[in-house]
């Protein structure tokens, strides 16, 4: 069958993306895959395209690119004709329970496709729908697990490490942030406004952690817990510095958001970040049919107490001596403080912001 171009657009279940497309044109060694964002679905290019009609109506499309009347219906058809194509076909491919993919293809042969060629292609649609469903099911499982559990933890689940009680000892720079006066915000803001605000706040924290190689373990109300694991490729010094750098960047991002919130009448936002270095148990715990991956141990408890101290001392970020030993320039000591659960006071440090 003399194909000159082909495009398969799959509309997928994804928290951020609308789907993806696979495109091939004559002369390419292999097809190219690219994401389709939700914003792409709102552009005139999509809204005024045969693809949208194909998806909405789920009926075959046929445009004779050798006929000027057909070409004038959509601007993209003129591009296809100018590239030497003579016939455009489009088909909606159902998959799964409610999924739909849009398959379009062209030929540059004079006279276009023959009825026999189109019939032969249509015979492949049931198999193509099944293959798309299989691929999308796997892609969805990866996407959902990565979105809700994080990259490393999702890989553990996919590798079958899901038995309750499974765990390992890891050493990491532990990172915890908490939004101050959250209760006041919950009492004052409408639910949808609060949710939108929290998403913006967590974007500030999460982007800073990701940018410095950290892994977010969980969101807890207005708090976020992350780890910067020590591995063969990441030393304690590097993990400590990356975690602190993430704290500085998070506060910088939050400062911009805070000013926007002031302008919107919400009021300023402040958060405290605590960073500690130590060994924890990273494992799978919970009830029989509701499990969670998390970190546990005395170092996690210490981290939580340190984070509480940031609010009491009105400090944007505090670290323990284990982290401070790896920082340059040397952080400022703010003295020893009583920490619940510890027999002796603990010396706490204030990292200096980057110059």
PDB file of C-alpha atoms in Angstrom, residues 22-297:
ATOM      1  CA  UNK A  22       3.130   8.885  16.510  1.00  0.00           C
ATOM      2  CA  UNK A  23       3.970  10.399  13.132  1.00  0.00           C
ATOM      3  CA  UNK A  24       5.721   9.036  10.054  1.00  0.00           C
ATOM      4  CA  UNK A  25       6.399  10.502   6.620  1.00  0.00           C
ATOM      5  CA  UNK A  26       8.000   9.012   3.562  1.00  0.00           C
ATOM      6  CA  UNK A  27      11.783   9.167   3.868  1.00  0.00           C
ATOM      7  CA  UNK A  28      11.855   8.742   7.662  1.00  0.00           C
ATOM      8  CA  UNK A  29      13.687   5.659   8.939  1.00  0.00           C
ATOM      9  CA  UNK A  30      11.340   5.351  11.900  1.00  0.00           C
ATOM     10  CA  UNK A  31       8.284   7.179  13.280  1.00  0.00           C
ATOM     11  CA  UNK A  32       8.487   9.992  15.821  1.00  0.00           C
ATOM     12  CA  UNK A  33       6.458  10.061  19.026  1.00  0.00           C
ATOM     13  CA  UNK A  34       5.594  13.347  20.711  1.00  0.00           C
ATOM     14  CA  UNK A  35       3.270  14.356  23.578  1.00  0.00           C
ATOM     15  CA  UNK A  36      -0.028  16.159  23.109  1.00  0.00           C
ATOM     16  CA  UNK A  37      -0.781  18.584  25.926  1.00  0.00           C
ATOM     17  CA  UNK A  38      -4.191  19.703  27.114  1.00  0.00           C
ATOM     18  CA  UNK A  39      -3.263  23.181  25.895  1.00  0.00           C
ATOM     19  CA  UNK A  40      -2.706  21.766  22.398  1.00  0.00           C
ATOM     20  CA  UNK A  41      -6.345  20.648  22.408  1.00  0.00           C
ATOM     21  CA  UNK A  42      -7.469  24.259  22.820  1.00  0.00           C
ATOM     22  CA  UNK A  43      -5.500  25.758  19.932  1.00  0.00           C
ATOM     23  CA  UNK A  44      -7.133  26.787  16.623  1.00  0.00           C
ATOM     24  CA  UNK A  45      -4.845  24.281  14.893  1.00  0.00           C
ATOM     25  CA  UNK A  46      -6.633  21.416  16.646  1.00  0.00           C
ATOM     26  CA  UNK A  47     -10.102  22.934  16.958  1.00  0.00           C
ATOM     27  CA  UNK A  48     -10.197  23.573  13.191  1.00  0.00           C
ATOM     28  CA  UNK A  49      -8.694  20.260  12.161  1.00  0.00           C
ATOM     29  CA  UNK A  50     -10.111  17.075  10.645  1.00  0.00           C
ATOM     30  CA  UNK A  51      -8.693  15.216  13.677  1.00  0.00           C
ATOM     31  CA  UNK A  52     -11.190  16.919  15.991  1.00  0.00           C
ATOM     32  CA  UNK A  53     -14.071  16.030  13.666  1.00  0.00           C
ATOM     33  CA  UNK A  54     -12.793  12.473  13.516  1.00  0.00           C
ATOM     34  CA  UNK A  55     -12.656  12.162  17.308  1.00  0.00           C
ATOM     35  CA  UNK A  56     -15.995  13.901  17.914  1.00  0.00           C
ATOM     36  CA  UNK A  57     -18.010  12.093  15.258  1.00  0.00           C
ATOM     37  CA  UNK A  58     -16.018   8.819  15.139  1.00  0.00           C
ATOM     38  CA  UNK A  59     -16.845   8.410  11.463  1.00  0.00           C
ATOM     39  CA  UNK A  60     -14.351   7.797   8.619  1.00  0.00           C
ATOM     40  CA  UNK A  61     -13.056  10.855   6.775  1.00  0.00           C
ATOM     41  CA  UNK A  62     -12.023  11.069   3.137  1.00  0.00           C
ATOM     42  CA  UNK A  63     -10.611  14.110   1.365  1.00  0.00           C
ATOM     43  CA  UNK A  64      -9.494  14.019  -2.240  1.00  0.00           C
ATOM     44  CA  UNK A  65      -6.424  16.250  -2.243  1.00  0.00           C
ATOM     45  CA  UNK A  66      -6.597  16.473  -6.034  1.00  0.00           C
ATOM     46  CA  UNK A  67      -9.945  18.249  -5.632  1.00  0.00           C
ATOM     47  CA  UNK A  68      -9.718  21.933  -4.717  1.00  0.00           C
ATOM     48  CA  UNK A  69     -13.143  21.877  -3.062  1.00  0.00           C
ATOM     49  CA  UNK A  70     -11.991  19.168  -0.619  1.00  0.00           C
ATOM     50  CA  UNK A  71      -8.662  20.853   0.087  1.00  0.00           C
ATOM     51  CA  UNK A  72     -10.326  24.137   1.049  1.00  0.00           C
ATOM     52  CA  UNK A  73     -12.186  22.570   3.966  1.00  0.00           C
ATOM     53  CA  UNK A  74      -9.152  22.551   6.282  1.00  0.00           C
ATOM     54  CA  UNK A  75      -5.914  24.519   6.050  1.00  0.00           C
ATOM     55  CA  UNK A  76      -3.830  21.467   6.937  1.00  0.00           C
ATOM     56  CA  UNK A  77      -5.080  19.718   3.809  1.00  0.00           C
ATOM     57  CA  UNK A  78      -3.429  22.404   1.682  1.00  0.00           C
ATOM     58  CA  UNK A  79      -0.122  21.585   3.364  1.00  0.00           C
ATOM     59  CA  UNK A  80      -0.562  17.900   2.621  1.00  0.00           C
ATOM     60  CA  UNK A  81      -1.413  18.635  -1.022  1.00  0.00           C
ATOM     61  CA  UNK A  82       1.560  21.011  -1.378  1.00  0.00           C
ATOM     62  CA  UNK A  83       3.799  18.187  -0.150  1.00  0.00           C
ATOM     63  CA  UNK A  84       2.637  16.044  -3.028  1.00  0.00           C
ATOM     64  CA  UNK A  85      -0.110  14.017  -1.343  1.00  0.00           C
ATOM     65  CA  UNK A  86      -3.203  13.128  -3.351  1.00  0.00           C
ATOM     66  CA  UNK A  87      -5.529  11.370  -0.887  1.00  0.00           C
ATOM     67  CA  UNK A  88      -6.252  11.806   2.852  1.00  0.00           C
ATOM     68  CA  UNK A  89      -8.039   9.208   4.993  1.00  0.00           C
ATOM     69  CA  UNK A  90      -8.989   9.274   8.664  1.00  0.00           C
ATOM     70  CA  UNK A  91     -10.413   6.620  10.974  1.00  0.00           C
ATOM     71  CA  UNK A  92     -11.379   6.536  14.659  1.00  0.00           C
ATOM     72  CA  UNK A  93      -9.947   3.428  16.331  1.00  0.00           C
ATOM     73  CA  UNK A  94     -11.806   2.488  19.543  1.00  0.00           C
ATOM     74  CA  UNK A  95      -9.822   0.732  22.253  1.00  0.00           C
ATOM     75  CA  UNK A  96     -10.589  -0.430  25.776  1.00  0.00           C
ATOM     76  CA  UNK A  97     -13.916   0.585  27.241  1.00  0.00           C
ATOM     77  CA  UNK A  98     -14.070   4.226  26.150  1.00  0.00           C
ATOM     78  CA  UNK A  99     -10.701   5.007  24.567  1.00  0.00           C
ATOM     79  CA  UNK A 100     -10.297   6.361  21.058  1.00  0.00           C
ATOM     80  CA  UNK A 101      -7.332   6.830  18.765  1.00  0.00           C
ATOM     81  CA  UNK A 102      -7.271   8.826  15.543  1.00  0.00           C
ATOM     82  CA  UNK A 103      -5.481   7.243  12.575  1.00  0.00           C
ATOM     83  CA  UNK A 104      -4.861   9.352   9.476  1.00  0.00           C
ATOM     84  CA  UNK A 105      -2.758   8.566   6.440  1.00  0.00           C
ATOM     85  CA  UNK A 106      -2.056   9.821   2.939  1.00  0.00           C
ATOM     86  CA  UNK A 107      -0.722   8.633  -0.381  1.00  0.00           C
ATOM     87  CA  UNK A 108       1.042  10.598  -3.100  1.00  0.00           C
ATOM     88  CA  UNK A 109      -0.042   8.254  -5.882  1.00  0.00           C
ATOM     89  CA  UNK A 110      -2.184   9.917  -8.545  1.00  0.00           C
ATOM     90  CA  UNK A 111      -5.787   8.860  -8.081  1.00  0.00           C
ATOM     91  CA  UNK A 112      -5.328   8.067  -4.393  1.00  0.00           C
ATOM     92  CA  UNK A 113      -6.088   4.827  -2.595  1.00  0.00           C
ATOM     93  CA  UNK A 114      -8.116   2.060  -4.191  1.00  0.00           C
ATOM     94  CA  UNK A 115     -11.169   0.593  -2.397  1.00  0.00           C
ATOM     95  CA  UNK A 116      -9.313  -2.695  -2.024  1.00  0.00           C
ATOM     96  CA  UNK A 117      -6.411  -0.971  -0.254  1.00  0.00           C
ATOM     97  CA  UNK A 118      -8.724   0.793   2.183  1.00  0.00           C
ATOM     98  CA  UNK A 119     -10.537  -2.481   2.907  1.00  0.00           C
ATOM     99  CA  UNK A 120      -7.216  -4.173   3.610  1.00  0.00           C
ATOM    100  CA  UNK A 121      -6.230  -1.412   6.045  1.00  0.00           C
ATOM    101  CA  UNK A 122      -9.608  -1.546   7.791  1.00  0.00           C
ATOM    102  CA  UNK A 123      -9.157  -5.262   8.439  1.00  0.00           C
ATOM    103  CA  UNK A 124      -6.243  -4.357  10.720  1.00  0.00           C
ATOM    104  CA  UNK A 125      -8.307  -2.055  12.964  1.00  0.00           C
ATOM    105  CA  UNK A 126      -9.523  -4.681  15.492  1.00  0.00           C
ATOM    106  CA  UNK A 127      -5.936  -5.860  16.044  1.00  0.00           C
ATOM    107  CA  UNK A 128      -4.666  -2.275  16.159  1.00  0.00           C
ATOM    108  CA  UNK A 129      -7.283  -1.385  18.794  1.00  0.00           C
ATOM    109  CA  UNK A 130      -6.219  -4.361  20.900  1.00  0.00           C
ATOM    110  CA  UNK A 131      -2.540  -3.424  20.652  1.00  0.00           C
ATOM    111  CA  UNK A 132      -3.268   0.197  21.589  1.00  0.00           C
ATOM    112  CA  UNK A 133      -5.273  -1.005  24.588  1.00  0.00           C
ATOM    113  CA  UNK A 134      -2.400  -3.211  25.765  1.00  0.00           C
ATOM    114  CA  UNK A 135       0.158  -0.440  25.329  1.00  0.00           C
ATOM    115  CA  UNK A 136      -2.080   2.128  27.016  1.00  0.00           C
ATOM    116  CA  UNK A 137      -2.806  -0.159  29.963  1.00  0.00           C
ATOM    117  CA  UNK A 138       0.913  -0.558  30.576  1.00  0.00           C
ATOM    118  CA  UNK A 139       1.605   3.123  29.994  1.00  0.00           C
ATOM    119  CA  UNK A 140      -1.226   4.072  32.347  1.00  0.00           C
ATOM    120  CA  UNK A 141       0.085   1.785  35.100  1.00  0.00           C
ATOM    121  CA  UNK A 142       3.522   3.405  34.834  1.00  0.00           C
ATOM    122  CA  UNK A 143       2.024   6.906  34.739  1.00  0.00           C
ATOM    123  CA  UNK A 144      -0.314   6.448  37.694  1.00  0.00           C
ATOM    124  CA  UNK A 145       2.313   4.751  39.848  1.00  0.00           C
ATOM    125  CA  UNK A 146       4.934   7.370  39.021  1.00  0.00           C
ATOM    126  CA  UNK A 147       2.470  10.198  39.673  1.00  0.00           C
ATOM    127  CA  UNK A 148       1.256   8.893  43.032  1.00  0.00           C
ATOM    128  CA  UNK A 149       4.348   7.083  44.321  1.00  0.00           C
ATOM    129  CA  UNK A 150       7.320   8.801  42.683  1.00  0.00           C
ATOM    130  CA  UNK A 151       9.837   7.450  40.183  1.00  0.00           C
ATOM    131  CA  UNK A 152      11.894   5.144  42.431  1.00  0.00           C
ATOM    132  CA  UNK A 153       9.016   3.799  44.492  1.00  0.00           C
ATOM    133  CA  UNK A 154       6.920   3.141  41.398  1.00  0.00           C
ATOM    134  CA  UNK A 155       9.766   1.074  39.971  1.00  0.00           C
ATOM    135  CA  UNK A 156       9.789  -1.034  43.135  1.00  0.00           C
ATOM    136  CA  UNK A 157       6.087  -1.733  42.728  1.00  0.00           C
ATOM    137  CA  UNK A 158       6.479  -2.645  39.064  1.00  0.00           C
ATOM    138  CA  UNK A 159       9.332  -4.989  40.020  1.00  0.00           C
ATOM    139  CA  UNK A 160       6.964  -6.834  42.343  1.00  0.00           C
ATOM    140  CA  UNK A 161       8.332  -5.539  45.664  1.00  0.00           C
ATOM    141  CA  UNK A 162       4.859  -5.038  47.087  1.00  0.00           C
ATOM    142  CA  UNK A 163       4.700  -7.503  49.974  1.00  0.00           C
ATOM    143  CA  UNK A 164       3.715  -5.949  53.268  1.00  0.00           C
ATOM    144  CA  UNK A 165       6.698  -5.669  55.576  1.00  0.00           C
ATOM    145  CA  UNK A 166       9.349  -5.572  52.847  1.00  0.00           C
ATOM    146  CA  UNK A 167      11.898  -2.873  53.557  1.00  0.00           C
ATOM    147  CA  UNK A 168      15.525  -1.844  53.413  1.00  0.00           C
ATOM    148  CA  UNK A 169      17.870   0.455  55.257  1.00  0.00           C
ATOM    149  CA  UNK A 170      18.896   3.507  53.255  1.00  0.00           C
ATOM    150  CA  UNK A 171      20.980   6.541  54.125  1.00  0.00           C
ATOM    151  CA  UNK A 172      19.731   9.827  52.765  1.00  0.00           C
ATOM    152  CA  UNK A 173      19.427  13.527  53.242  1.00  0.00           C
ATOM    153  CA  UNK A 174      15.871  13.811  54.574  1.00  0.00           C
ATOM    154  CA  UNK A 175      13.853  16.875  53.567  1.00  0.00           C
ATOM    155  CA  UNK A 176      10.580  18.094  55.078  1.00  0.00           C
ATOM    156  CA  UNK A 177       8.636  21.289  54.419  1.00  0.00           C
ATOM    157  CA  UNK A 178       5.459  22.575  56.037  1.00  0.00           C
ATOM    158  CA  UNK A 179       3.250  25.553  55.207  1.00  0.00           C
ATOM    159  CA  UNK A 180       2.694  27.911  58.125  1.00  0.00           C
ATOM    160  CA  UNK A 181      -0.761  29.076  59.255  1.00  0.00           C
ATOM    161  CA  UNK A 182      -2.411  26.459  57.080  1.00  0.00           C
ATOM    162  CA  UNK A 183      -5.350  26.167  59.479  1.00  0.00           C
ATOM    163  CA  UNK A 184      -6.090  29.868  59.045  1.00  0.00           C
ATOM    164  CA  UNK A 185      -6.139  29.415  55.277  1.00  0.00           C
ATOM    165  CA  UNK A 186      -8.502  26.434  55.466  1.00  0.00           C
ATOM    166  CA  UNK A 187     -10.941  28.445  57.579  1.00  0.00           C
ATOM    167  CA  UNK A 188     -10.821  31.486  55.323  1.00  0.00           C
ATOM    168  CA  UNK A 189     -10.668  30.147  51.742  1.00  0.00           C
ATOM    169  CA  UNK A 190     -13.255  28.352  49.653  1.00  0.00           C
ATOM    170  CA  UNK A 191     -12.344  24.681  49.037  1.00  0.00           C
ATOM    171  CA  UNK A 192     -11.550  25.087  45.333  1.00  0.00           C
ATOM    172  CA  UNK A 193      -9.455  28.196  45.985  1.00  0.00           C
ATOM    173  CA  UNK A 194      -7.580  26.336  48.719  1.00  0.00           C
ATOM    174  CA  UNK A 195      -6.908  23.333  46.483  1.00  0.00           C
ATOM    175  CA  UNK A 196      -5.596  25.583  43.722  1.00  0.00           C
ATOM    176  CA  UNK A 197      -3.394  27.418  46.200  1.00  0.00           C
ATOM    177  CA  UNK A 198      -1.968  24.194  47.622  1.00  0.00           C
ATOM    178  CA  UNK A 199      -1.174  22.920  44.148  1.00  0.00           C
ATOM    179  CA  UNK A 200       0.746  26.110  43.434  1.00  0.00           C
ATOM    180  CA  UNK A 201       2.548  25.842  46.767  1.00  0.00           C
ATOM    181  CA  UNK A 202       3.521  22.218  46.221  1.00  0.00           C
ATOM    182  CA  UNK A 203       4.737  23.100  42.724  1.00  0.00           C
ATOM    183  CA  UNK A 204       7.233  25.472  44.342  1.00  0.00           C
ATOM    184  CA  UNK A 205       8.485  22.790  46.707  1.00  0.00           C
ATOM    185  CA  UNK A 206       8.411  19.864  44.276  1.00  0.00           C
ATOM    186  CA  UNK A 207      10.122  21.595  41.359  1.00  0.00           C
ATOM    187  CA  UNK A 208      12.994  22.586  43.632  1.00  0.00           C
ATOM    188  CA  UNK A 209      13.378  19.036  44.941  1.00  0.00           C
ATOM    189  CA  UNK A 210      13.242  17.471  41.479  1.00  0.00           C
ATOM    190  CA  UNK A 211      15.667  20.014  40.044  1.00  0.00           C
ATOM    191  CA  UNK A 212      18.244  18.897  42.599  1.00  0.00           C
ATOM    192  CA  UNK A 213      17.767  15.162  42.240  1.00  0.00           C
ATOM    193  CA  UNK A 214      15.442  14.462  45.159  1.00  0.00           C
ATOM    194  CA  UNK A 215      12.531  12.048  45.327  1.00  0.00           C
ATOM    195  CA  UNK A 216       9.208  13.072  46.824  1.00  0.00           C
ATOM    196  CA  UNK A 217       7.839  10.343  49.057  1.00  0.00           C
ATOM    197  CA  UNK A 218       4.528  11.827  50.083  1.00  0.00           C
ATOM    198  CA  UNK A 219       2.310  14.836  50.645  1.00  0.00           C
ATOM    199  CA  UNK A 220       0.784  15.079  54.102  1.00  0.00           C
ATOM    200  CA  UNK A 221      -1.773  17.856  54.339  1.00  0.00           C
ATOM    201  CA  UNK A 222       0.367  20.951  53.895  1.00  0.00           C
ATOM    202  CA  UNK A 223       3.668  19.083  54.368  1.00  0.00           C
ATOM    203  CA  UNK A 224       5.925  17.321  51.871  1.00  0.00           C
ATOM    204  CA  UNK A 225       8.533  14.663  52.624  1.00  0.00           C
ATOM    205  CA  UNK A 226      11.439  13.993  50.247  1.00  0.00           C
ATOM    206  CA  UNK A 227      14.718  12.105  50.259  1.00  0.00           C
ATOM    207  CA  UNK A 228      18.057  12.580  48.549  1.00  0.00           C
ATOM    208  CA  UNK A 229      19.468   9.063  48.620  1.00  0.00           C
ATOM    209  CA  UNK A 230      23.122   8.334  49.096  1.00  0.00           C
ATOM    210  CA  UNK A 231      24.282   5.926  46.404  1.00  0.00           C
ATOM    211  CA  UNK A 232      27.480   4.954  44.650  1.00  0.00           C
ATOM    212  CA  UNK A 233      26.955   7.980  42.426  1.00  0.00           C
ATOM    213  CA  UNK A 234      25.903  10.385  45.199  1.00  0.00           C
ATOM    214  CA  UNK A 235      28.054  10.964  48.274  1.00  0.00           C
ATOM    215  CA  UNK A 236      26.753  12.224  51.633  1.00  0.00           C
ATOM    216  CA  UNK A 237      28.314  15.593  50.820  1.00  0.00           C
ATOM    217  CA  UNK A 238      26.556  15.834  47.467  1.00  0.00           C
ATOM    218  CA  UNK A 239      23.216  14.668  48.888  1.00  0.00           C
ATOM    219  CA  UNK A 240      23.453  17.203  51.717  1.00  0.00           C
ATOM    220  CA  UNK A 241      24.327  20.059  49.399  1.00  0.00           C
ATOM    221  CA  UNK A 242      21.586  19.154  46.929  1.00  0.00           C
ATOM    222  CA  UNK A 243      18.986  18.947  49.686  1.00  0.00           C
ATOM    223  CA  UNK A 244      19.947  22.344  51.071  1.00  0.00           C
ATOM    224  CA  UNK A 245      20.074  23.864  47.608  1.00  0.00           C
ATOM    225  CA  UNK A 246      16.558  22.516  47.061  1.00  0.00           C
ATOM    226  CA  UNK A 247      15.506  24.273  50.251  1.00  0.00           C
ATOM    227  CA  UNK A 248      16.925  27.593  49.077  1.00  0.00           C
ATOM    228  CA  UNK A 249      15.293  27.271  45.657  1.00  0.00           C
ATOM    229  CA  UNK A 250      11.978  26.278  47.211  1.00  0.00           C
ATOM    230  CA  UNK A 251      12.004  29.406  49.365  1.00  0.00           C
ATOM    231  CA  UNK A 252      12.859  31.550  46.341  1.00  0.00           C
ATOM    232  CA  UNK A 253       9.963  30.095  44.391  1.00  0.00           C
ATOM    233  CA  UNK A 254       7.662  30.489  47.366  1.00  0.00           C
ATOM    234  CA  UNK A 255       8.622  34.147  47.682  1.00  0.00           C
ATOM    235  CA  UNK A 256       7.376  34.784  44.140  1.00  0.00           C
ATOM    236  CA  UNK A 257       4.160  32.865  44.829  1.00  0.00           C
ATOM    237  CA  UNK A 258       3.672  34.706  48.103  1.00  0.00           C
ATOM    238  CA  UNK A 259       3.767  38.078  46.362  1.00  0.00           C
ATOM    239  CA  UNK A 260       1.224  36.841  43.834  1.00  0.00           C
ATOM    240  CA  UNK A 261      -1.016  35.694  46.689  1.00  0.00           C
ATOM    241  CA  UNK A 262      -0.752  39.103  48.317  1.00  0.00           C
ATOM    242  CA  UNK A 263      -1.798  40.706  45.033  1.00  0.00           C
ATOM    243  CA  UNK A 264      -4.748  38.293  44.842  1.00  0.00           C
ATOM    244  CA  UNK A 265      -5.907  39.177  48.347  1.00  0.00           C
ATOM    245  CA  UNK A 266      -5.030  35.786  49.840  1.00  0.00           C
ATOM    246  CA  UNK A 267      -2.133  37.061  51.905  1.00  0.00           C
ATOM    247  CA  UNK A 268       1.531  36.097  52.212  1.00  0.00           C
ATOM    248  CA  UNK A 269       2.736  32.485  52.383  1.00  0.00           C
ATOM    249  CA  UNK A 270       5.564  31.181  54.540  1.00  0.00           C
ATOM    250  CA  UNK A 271       6.983  27.700  54.959  1.00  0.00           C
ATOM    251  CA  UNK A 272       9.756  26.062  56.925  1.00  0.00           C
ATOM    252  CA  UNK A 273      12.196  23.487  55.557  1.00  0.00           C
ATOM    253  CA  UNK A 274      14.131  21.010  57.709  1.00  0.00           C
ATOM    254  CA  UNK A 275      17.034  18.891  56.449  1.00  0.00           C
ATOM    255  CA  UNK A 276      18.756  16.022  58.277  1.00  0.00           C
ATOM    256  CA  UNK A 277      21.166  13.284  57.233  1.00  0.00           C
ATOM    257  CA  UNK A 278      20.753   9.765  58.515  1.00  0.00           C
ATOM    258  CA  UNK A 279      19.722   6.158  58.079  1.00  0.00           C
ATOM    259  CA  UNK A 280      16.054   5.229  57.806  1.00  0.00           C
ATOM    260  CA  UNK A 281      13.989   2.171  57.010  1.00  0.00           C
ATOM    261  CA  UNK A 282      12.380   2.482  53.595  1.00  0.00           C
ATOM    262  CA  UNK A 283       9.581   0.001  53.280  1.00  0.00           C
ATOM    263  CA  UNK A 284       6.069  -1.129  52.550  1.00  0.00           C
ATOM    264  CA  UNK A 285       3.703  -0.899  55.514  1.00  0.00           C
ATOM    265  CA  UNK A 286       0.000  -0.604  56.219  1.00  0.00           C
ATOM    266  CA  UNK A 287      -3.146  -2.690  56.433  1.00  0.00           C
ATOM    267  CA  UNK A 288      -3.598  -5.899  54.443  1.00  0.00           C
ATOM    268  CA  UNK A 289      -5.358  -4.267  51.530  1.00  0.00           C
ATOM    269  CA  UNK A 290      -4.075  -0.681  51.852  1.00  0.00           C
ATOM    270  CA  UNK A 291      -0.299  -0.305  51.782  1.00  0.00           C
ATOM    271  CA  UNK A 292       2.068   2.629  51.584  1.00  0.00           C
ATOM    272  CA  UNK A 293       5.770   3.107  50.890  1.00  0.00           C
ATOM    273  CA  UNK A 294       7.407   5.383  53.412  1.00  0.00           C
ATOM    274  CA  UNK A 295      10.477   5.950  55.579  1.00  0.00           C
ATOM    275  CA  UNK A 296      10.532   5.248  59.288  1.00  0.00           C
ATOM    276  CA  UNK A 297      12.914   5.536  62.196  1.00  0.00           C
TER     277      UNK A 297
END
